[in-house]
Coordinates of C-alpha atoms and ligand atoms in Angstrom, one line a residue:
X10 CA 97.7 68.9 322.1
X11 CA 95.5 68.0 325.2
X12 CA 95.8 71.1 327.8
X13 CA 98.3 70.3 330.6
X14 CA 97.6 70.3 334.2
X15 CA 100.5 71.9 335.2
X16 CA 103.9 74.1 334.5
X17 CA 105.7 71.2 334.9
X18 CA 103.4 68.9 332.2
X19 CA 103.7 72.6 330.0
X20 CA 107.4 72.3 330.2
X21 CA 106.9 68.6 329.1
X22 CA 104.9 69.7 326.0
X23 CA 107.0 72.9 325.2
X24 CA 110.1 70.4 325.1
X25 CA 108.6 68.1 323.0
X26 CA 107.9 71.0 320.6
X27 CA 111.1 72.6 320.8
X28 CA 112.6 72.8 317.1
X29 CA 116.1 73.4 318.6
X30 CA 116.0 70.5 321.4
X31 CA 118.3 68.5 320.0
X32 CA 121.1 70.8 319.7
X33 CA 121.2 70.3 323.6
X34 CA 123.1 67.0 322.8
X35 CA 126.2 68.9 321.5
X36 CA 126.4 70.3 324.9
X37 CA 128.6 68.7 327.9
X38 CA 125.9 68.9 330.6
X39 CA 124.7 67.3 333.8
X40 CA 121.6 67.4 336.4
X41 CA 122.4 70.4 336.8
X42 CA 119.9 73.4 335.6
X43 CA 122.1 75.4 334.1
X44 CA 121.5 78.9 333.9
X45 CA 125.0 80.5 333.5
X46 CA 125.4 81.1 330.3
X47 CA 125.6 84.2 329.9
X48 CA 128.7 84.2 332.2
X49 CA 130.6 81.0 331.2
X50 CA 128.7 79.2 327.9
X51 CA 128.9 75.2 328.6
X52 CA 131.2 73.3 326.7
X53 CA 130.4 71.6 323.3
X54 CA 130.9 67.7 323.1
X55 CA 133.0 67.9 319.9
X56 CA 135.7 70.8 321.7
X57 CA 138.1 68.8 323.7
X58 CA 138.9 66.3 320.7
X59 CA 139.6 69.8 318.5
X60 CA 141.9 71.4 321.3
X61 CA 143.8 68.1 321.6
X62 CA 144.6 68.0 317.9
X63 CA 145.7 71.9 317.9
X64 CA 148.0 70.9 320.4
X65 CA 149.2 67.4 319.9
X66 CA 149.6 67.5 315.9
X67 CA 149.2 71.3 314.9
X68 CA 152.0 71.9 318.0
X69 CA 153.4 68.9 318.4
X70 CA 154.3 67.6 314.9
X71 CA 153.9 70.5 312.8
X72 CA 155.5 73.1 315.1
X73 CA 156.1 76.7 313.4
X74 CA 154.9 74.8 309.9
X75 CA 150.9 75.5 311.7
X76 CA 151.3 79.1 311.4
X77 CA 151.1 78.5 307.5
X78 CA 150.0 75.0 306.7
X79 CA 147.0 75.3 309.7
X80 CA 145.8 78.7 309.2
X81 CA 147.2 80.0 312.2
X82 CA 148.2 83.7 310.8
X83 CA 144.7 84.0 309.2
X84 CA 142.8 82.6 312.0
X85 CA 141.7 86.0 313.5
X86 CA 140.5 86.9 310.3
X87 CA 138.8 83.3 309.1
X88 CA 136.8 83.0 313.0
X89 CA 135.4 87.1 312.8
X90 CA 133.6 86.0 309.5
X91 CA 132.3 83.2 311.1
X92 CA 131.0 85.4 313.9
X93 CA 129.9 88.0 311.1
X94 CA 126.7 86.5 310.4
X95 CA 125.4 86.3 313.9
X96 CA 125.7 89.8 314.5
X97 CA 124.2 91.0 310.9
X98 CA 127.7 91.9 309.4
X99 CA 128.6 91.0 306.3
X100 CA 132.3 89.2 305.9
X101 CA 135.4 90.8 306.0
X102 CA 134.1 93.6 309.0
X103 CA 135.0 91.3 312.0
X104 CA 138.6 90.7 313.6
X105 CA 139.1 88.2 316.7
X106 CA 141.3 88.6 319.4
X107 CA 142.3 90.2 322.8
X108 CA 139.7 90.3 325.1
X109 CA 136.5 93.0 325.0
X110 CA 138.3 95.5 327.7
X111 CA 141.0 95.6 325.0
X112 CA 138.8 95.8 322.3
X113 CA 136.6 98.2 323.6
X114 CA 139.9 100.4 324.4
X115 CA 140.4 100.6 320.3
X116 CA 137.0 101.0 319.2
X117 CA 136.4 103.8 321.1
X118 CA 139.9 105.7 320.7
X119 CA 139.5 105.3 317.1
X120 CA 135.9 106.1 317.0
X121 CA 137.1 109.9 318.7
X122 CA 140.1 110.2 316.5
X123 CA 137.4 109.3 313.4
X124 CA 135.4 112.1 314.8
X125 CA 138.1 114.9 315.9
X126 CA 139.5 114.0 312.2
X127 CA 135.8 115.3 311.3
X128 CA 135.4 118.5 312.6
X129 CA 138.1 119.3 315.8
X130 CA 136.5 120.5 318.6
X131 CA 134.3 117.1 319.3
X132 CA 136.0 116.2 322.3
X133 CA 133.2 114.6 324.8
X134 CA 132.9 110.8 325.2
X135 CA 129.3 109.8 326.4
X136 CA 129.3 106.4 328.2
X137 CA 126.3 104.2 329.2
X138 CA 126.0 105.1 333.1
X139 CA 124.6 101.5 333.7
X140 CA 127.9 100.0 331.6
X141 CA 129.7 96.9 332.6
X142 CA 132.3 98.5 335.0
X143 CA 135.2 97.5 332.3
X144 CA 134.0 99.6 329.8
X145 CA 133.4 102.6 331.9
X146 CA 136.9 102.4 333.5
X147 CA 138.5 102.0 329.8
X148 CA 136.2 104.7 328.7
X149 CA 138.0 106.7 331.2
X150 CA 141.5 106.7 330.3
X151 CA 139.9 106.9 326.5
X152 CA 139.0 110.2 327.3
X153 CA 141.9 111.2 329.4
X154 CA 144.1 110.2 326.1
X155 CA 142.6 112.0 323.8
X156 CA 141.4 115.5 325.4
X157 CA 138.1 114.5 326.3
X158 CA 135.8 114.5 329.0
X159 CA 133.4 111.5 329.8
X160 CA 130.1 112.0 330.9
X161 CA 127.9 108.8 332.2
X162 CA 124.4 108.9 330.6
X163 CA 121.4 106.4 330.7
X164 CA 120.9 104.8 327.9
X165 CA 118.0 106.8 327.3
X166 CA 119.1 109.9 327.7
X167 CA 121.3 109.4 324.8
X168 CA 119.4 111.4 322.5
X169 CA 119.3 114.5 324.4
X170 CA 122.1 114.2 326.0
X171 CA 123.6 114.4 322.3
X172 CA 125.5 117.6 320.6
X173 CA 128.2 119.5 318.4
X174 CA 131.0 118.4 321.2
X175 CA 130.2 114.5 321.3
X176 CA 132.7 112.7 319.8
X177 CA 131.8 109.0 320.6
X178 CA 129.0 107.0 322.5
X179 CA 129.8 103.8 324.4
X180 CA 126.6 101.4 325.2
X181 CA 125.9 98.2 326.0
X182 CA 123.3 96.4 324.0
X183 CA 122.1 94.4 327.0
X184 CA 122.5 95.8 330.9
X185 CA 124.2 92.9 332.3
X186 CA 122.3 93.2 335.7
X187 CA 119.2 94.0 334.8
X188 CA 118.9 92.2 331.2
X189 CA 117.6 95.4 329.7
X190 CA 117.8 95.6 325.9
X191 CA 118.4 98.7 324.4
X192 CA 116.8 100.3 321.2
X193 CA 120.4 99.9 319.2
X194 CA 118.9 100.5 315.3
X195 CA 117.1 104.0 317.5
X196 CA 120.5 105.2 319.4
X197 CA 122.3 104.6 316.4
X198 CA 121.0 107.0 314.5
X199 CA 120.5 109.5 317.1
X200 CA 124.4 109.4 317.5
X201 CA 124.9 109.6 313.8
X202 CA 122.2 112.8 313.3
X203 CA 124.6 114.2 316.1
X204 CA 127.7 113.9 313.9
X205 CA 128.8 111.7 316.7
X206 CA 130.1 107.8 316.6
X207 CA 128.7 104.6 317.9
X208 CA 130.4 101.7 319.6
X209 CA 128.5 99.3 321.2
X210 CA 129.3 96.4 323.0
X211 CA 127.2 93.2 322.2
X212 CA 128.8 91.1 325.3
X213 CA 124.8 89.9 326.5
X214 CA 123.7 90.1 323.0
X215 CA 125.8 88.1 320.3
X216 CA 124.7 84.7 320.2
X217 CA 121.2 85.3 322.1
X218 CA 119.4 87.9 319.7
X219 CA 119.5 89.8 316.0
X220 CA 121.7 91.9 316.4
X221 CA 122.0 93.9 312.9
X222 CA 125.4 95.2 313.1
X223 CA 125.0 96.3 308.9
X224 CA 121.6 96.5 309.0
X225 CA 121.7 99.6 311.7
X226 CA 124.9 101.6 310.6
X227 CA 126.8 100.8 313.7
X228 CA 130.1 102.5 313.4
X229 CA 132.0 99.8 315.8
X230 CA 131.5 97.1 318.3
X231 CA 133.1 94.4 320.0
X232 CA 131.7 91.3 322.0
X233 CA 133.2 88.6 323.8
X234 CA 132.7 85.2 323.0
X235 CA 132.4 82.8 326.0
X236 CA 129.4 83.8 326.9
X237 CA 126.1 82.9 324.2
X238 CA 129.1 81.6 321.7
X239 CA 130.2 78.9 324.2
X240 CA 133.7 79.8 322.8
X241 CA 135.5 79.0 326.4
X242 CA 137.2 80.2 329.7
X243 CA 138.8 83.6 328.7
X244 CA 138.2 83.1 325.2
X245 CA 139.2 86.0 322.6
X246 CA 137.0 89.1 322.0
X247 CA 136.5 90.5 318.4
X248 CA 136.0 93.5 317.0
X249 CA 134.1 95.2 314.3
X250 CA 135.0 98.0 312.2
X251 CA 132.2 99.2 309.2
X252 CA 133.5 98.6 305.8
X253 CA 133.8 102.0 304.9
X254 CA 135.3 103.0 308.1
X255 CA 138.1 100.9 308.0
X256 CA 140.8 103.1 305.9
X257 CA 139.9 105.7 308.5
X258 CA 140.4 103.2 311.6
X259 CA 143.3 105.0 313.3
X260 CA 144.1 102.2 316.1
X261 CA 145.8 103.1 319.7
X262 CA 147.4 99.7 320.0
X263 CA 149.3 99.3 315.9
X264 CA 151.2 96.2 316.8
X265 CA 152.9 94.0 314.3
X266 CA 150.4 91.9 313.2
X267 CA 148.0 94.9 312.0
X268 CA 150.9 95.8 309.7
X269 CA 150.4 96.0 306.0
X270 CA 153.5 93.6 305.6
X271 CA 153.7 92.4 308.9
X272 CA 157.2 90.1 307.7
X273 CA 158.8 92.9 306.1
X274 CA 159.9 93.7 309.7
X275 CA 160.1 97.6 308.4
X276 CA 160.8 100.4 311.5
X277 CA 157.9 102.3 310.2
X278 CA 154.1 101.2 310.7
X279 CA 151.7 100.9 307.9
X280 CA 148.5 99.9 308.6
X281 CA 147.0 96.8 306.6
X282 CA 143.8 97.5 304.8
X283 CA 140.3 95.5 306.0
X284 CA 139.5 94.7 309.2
X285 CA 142.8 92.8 310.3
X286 CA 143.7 96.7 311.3
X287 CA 142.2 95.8 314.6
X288 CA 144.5 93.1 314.9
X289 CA 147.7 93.5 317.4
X290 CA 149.9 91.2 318.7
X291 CA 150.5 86.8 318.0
X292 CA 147.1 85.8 318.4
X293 CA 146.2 83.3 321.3
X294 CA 145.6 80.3 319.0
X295 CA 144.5 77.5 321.6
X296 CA 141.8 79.5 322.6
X297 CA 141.1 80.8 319.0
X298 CA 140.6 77.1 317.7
X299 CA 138.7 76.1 320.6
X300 CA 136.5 79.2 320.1
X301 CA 136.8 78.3 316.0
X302 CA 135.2 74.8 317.1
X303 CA 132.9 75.9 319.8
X304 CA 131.0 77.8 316.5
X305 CA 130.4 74.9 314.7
X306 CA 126.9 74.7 316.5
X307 CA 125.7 77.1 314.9
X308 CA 126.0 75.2 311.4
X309 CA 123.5 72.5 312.4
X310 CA 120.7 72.6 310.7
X311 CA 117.8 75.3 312.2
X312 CA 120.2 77.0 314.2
X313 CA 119.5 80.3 313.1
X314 CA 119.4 83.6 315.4
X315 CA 115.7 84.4 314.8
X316 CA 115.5 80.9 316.1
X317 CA 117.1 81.4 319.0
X318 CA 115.6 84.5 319.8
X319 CA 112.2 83.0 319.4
X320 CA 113.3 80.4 322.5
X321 CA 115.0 83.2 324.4
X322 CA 111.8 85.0 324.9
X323 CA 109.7 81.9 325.0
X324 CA 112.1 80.6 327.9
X325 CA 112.6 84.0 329.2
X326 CA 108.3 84.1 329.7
X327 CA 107.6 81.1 331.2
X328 CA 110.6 81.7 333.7
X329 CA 108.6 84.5 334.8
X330 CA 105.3 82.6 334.3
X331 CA 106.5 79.8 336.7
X332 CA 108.4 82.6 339.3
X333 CA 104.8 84.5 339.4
X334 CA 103.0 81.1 339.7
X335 CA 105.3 79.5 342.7
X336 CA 107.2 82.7 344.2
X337 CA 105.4 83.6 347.1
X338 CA 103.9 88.3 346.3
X339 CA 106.6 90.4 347.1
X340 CA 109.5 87.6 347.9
X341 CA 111.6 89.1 344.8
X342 CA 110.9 91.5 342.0
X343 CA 111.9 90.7 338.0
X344 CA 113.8 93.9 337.4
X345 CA 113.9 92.4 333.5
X346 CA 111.7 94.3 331.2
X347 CA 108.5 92.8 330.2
X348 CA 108.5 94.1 326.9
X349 CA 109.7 91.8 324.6
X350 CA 111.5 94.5 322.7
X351 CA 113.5 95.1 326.0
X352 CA 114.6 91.7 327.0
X353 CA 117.7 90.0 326.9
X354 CA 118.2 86.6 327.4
X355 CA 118.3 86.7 330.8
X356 CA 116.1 87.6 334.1
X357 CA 117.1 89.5 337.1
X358 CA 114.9 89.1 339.9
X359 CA 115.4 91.2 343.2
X360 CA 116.0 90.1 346.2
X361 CA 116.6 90.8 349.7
X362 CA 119.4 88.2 350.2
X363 CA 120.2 87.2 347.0
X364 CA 124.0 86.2 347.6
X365 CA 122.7 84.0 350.6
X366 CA 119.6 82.6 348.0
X367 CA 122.2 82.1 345.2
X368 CA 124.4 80.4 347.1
X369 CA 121.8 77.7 348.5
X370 CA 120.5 77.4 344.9
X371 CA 123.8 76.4 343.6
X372 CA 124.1 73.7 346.8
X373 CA 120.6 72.6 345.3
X374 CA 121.8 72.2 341.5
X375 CA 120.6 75.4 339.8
X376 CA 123.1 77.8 338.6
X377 CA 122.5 81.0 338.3
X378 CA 125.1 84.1 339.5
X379 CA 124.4 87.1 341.8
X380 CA 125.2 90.5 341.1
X381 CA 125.9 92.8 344.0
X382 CA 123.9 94.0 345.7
X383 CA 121.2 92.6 345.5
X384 CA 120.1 90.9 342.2
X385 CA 119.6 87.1 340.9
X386 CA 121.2 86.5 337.7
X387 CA 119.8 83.7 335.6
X388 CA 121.1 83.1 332.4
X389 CA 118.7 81.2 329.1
X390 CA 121.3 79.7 326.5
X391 CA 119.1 78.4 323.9
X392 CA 121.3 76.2 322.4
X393 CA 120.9 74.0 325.8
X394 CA 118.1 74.9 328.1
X395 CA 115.1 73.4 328.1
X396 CA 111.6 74.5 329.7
X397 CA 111.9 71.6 332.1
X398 CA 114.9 73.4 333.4
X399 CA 113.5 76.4 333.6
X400 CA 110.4 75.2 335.5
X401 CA 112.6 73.2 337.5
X402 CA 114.5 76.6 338.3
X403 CA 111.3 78.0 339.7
X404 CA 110.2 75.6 341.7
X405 CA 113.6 74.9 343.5
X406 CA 114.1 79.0 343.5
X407 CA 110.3 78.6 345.8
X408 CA 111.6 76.4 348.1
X409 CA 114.9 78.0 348.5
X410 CA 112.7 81.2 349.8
X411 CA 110.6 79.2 351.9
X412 CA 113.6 78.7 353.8
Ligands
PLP1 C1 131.4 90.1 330.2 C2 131.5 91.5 329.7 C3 132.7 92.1 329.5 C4 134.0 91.3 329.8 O1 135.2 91.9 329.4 P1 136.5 91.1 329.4 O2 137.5 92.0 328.9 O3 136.3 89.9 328.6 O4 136.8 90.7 330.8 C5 132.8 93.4 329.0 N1 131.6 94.1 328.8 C6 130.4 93.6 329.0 C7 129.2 94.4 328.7 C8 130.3 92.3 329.5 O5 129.1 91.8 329.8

């Protein structure tokens, strides 16, 4: 390989060596650089043709017959083992449905109910202080419910923040301002050696990195999936309970279709064993098969999450390679770690006026997001961004500040 002249003849040569380029094609995309992935994944090719037939034959002709004859009932179940394998869970741990505010409302009411059932007395919920405001405002009323009080710590004050009276920890695997990644397989066991129980939400980090749900111990977690799994607009959350938690799994929200014999239409609730405890109400099935669909990416061949972790950092690197190089000193500030070990799949650069900056960005064809107050959001979805893009990004991001 000659050595190129430029970022943008880099790009070229990064692109050509890309071992997961071509998984770009099963992707709905434009001119536009787009770097919003981790908000709103882009739409497979193969999706719409799915959806139509869930809804013109599966609806249409079959009616009630799909709930049997196309695996509607067992759909929550069938989709979380698909998912299983990109978080590092084995099958059978992983329920879809609801969205992650819902899901992070059960996981952490039956993670204090796991641990009050331990030794009473545990009645203090710690929640990540940086969290996704819907987590902390569920977390709330999670403690108000069950006698405890919430206390907002920084990720890394976890571990001493830690003792006999914690019942349950809430954390986000990646800060979705700043893209921080946080030492999960570490906090884990902190929280465990505390007697205490982990729930972590993997919004920022299913679908973009290892995530090691077995691997680690992780008591619970939940995740959405139209972010890095592409599954769609509003598309369901899911949940996962341990294996050997799951007889204990006590949920808040026992509806119907968590039921042992959910057709026996019995006046008293017994829960069902496995993971389809976390189940509640009829399951949203366009969205589930669209999200069902959406996953068959990951079967083509070298999609694998080491994979796509090794372009997330590589794309991740020369983003800030090409910012450095273009990006007048001191115009914005990468609040992203630098560590590998502490990256997402995303950069947040700092910026003085970074809703008026997004906004021209997006009139220029690269979209990214901004997150009040003042922070530029840009998203790296493997699956379909290129280096070309992301040197692209840089260069119109340059211009952009150059007024
Ligand atoms: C995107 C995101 C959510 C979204 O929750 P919804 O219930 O789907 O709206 C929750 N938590 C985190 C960390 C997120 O990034």
């Amino acid at each position: 390989m000659s050595e190129p002249k430029s970022l943008a003849g880099e790009a070229e040569q990064l692109d050509a060596a890309d071992g997961l380029a071509a998984v770009r094609e099963r992707f709905v995309l434009d001119d536009v650089t787009y770097l919003d992935g981790n908000s709103l994944g882009a739409l497979p090719v193969h999706v719409p043709a799915r959806v139509e037939d869930v809804v013109r034959r599966q609806w249409g002709e079959l009616r009630i017959r799909s709930w049997e004859e196309s695996g509607w009932w067992t759909a929550p179940e069938r989709i979380g083992d698909r998912i299983a394998p990109l978080v590092g869970a084995a099958a059978g741990q992983v329920v879809v449905g609801d969205s992650t505010s819902v899901n992070v409302f059960k996981a952490l009411v039956a993670a204090v109910r796991m641990a009050q059932e331990d030794r009473p007395g545990r009645d203090e919920i710690l929640v990540d202080a940086t969290t996704f405001p819907t987590d902390g405002y569920i977390a709330e009323s999670a403690a108000r419910m069950t006698g405890c009080a919430l206390r907002p710590v920084a990720p890394a004050e976890v571990p001493s923040a830690l003792g006999d009276r914690t019942a349950a920890v809430l954390l986000n695997h990646v800060d979705y301002r700043t893209g921080r990644l946080h030492d999960l397989p570490a906090l884990t066991a902190a929280v465990h050696a505390a007697g205490a129980y982990a729930v972590w939400d993997l919004c920022h980090s299913a679908g973009a990195l290892p995530v090691g749900l077995d691997e680690h111990g992780v008591d619970l977690a939940v995740g959405c999936t139209y972010k890095y799994l592409n599954g769609g607009p509003g598309s369901p959350a899911y949940l996962y309970v341990r294996r050997d938690l799951q007889p204990r799994f006590d949920s808040p929200l026992p509806g119907w279709n968590s039921h042992a014999e959910p057709f026996g239409m019995r006046s008293g609730y017994a829960p069902a064993s496995g993971a389809v405890r976390g189940r509640v109400g009829t399951p949203d099935i366009l969205s589930l098969l669209a999200l069902e669909a959406a996953l068959d990416v990951w079967d083509e061949d070298g999609v694998s999450v080491a994979a796509v972790r090794a372009k997330s950092l590589a794309l991740t690197d020369f983003f800030l390679r090409c910012v450095g190089a273009y990006v007048p000193d001191g115009r914005v500030e990468s609040v992203t770690p630098a560590a590998h070990a502490e990256r997402g799949s995303q950069v947040a650069l700092r910026c003085d006026d970074a809703g008026e900056v997004m906004k021209r960005l997006i009139e220029r064809g690269v979209v990214g997001d901004y997150r009040a107050p003042d922070v530029l959001r840009f998203g790296f979805t493997p699956l379909y961004v290129g280096f070309a893009d992301v040197e692209r990004a840089a260069r119109v991001l340059a211009r952009t500040l150059a007024g």
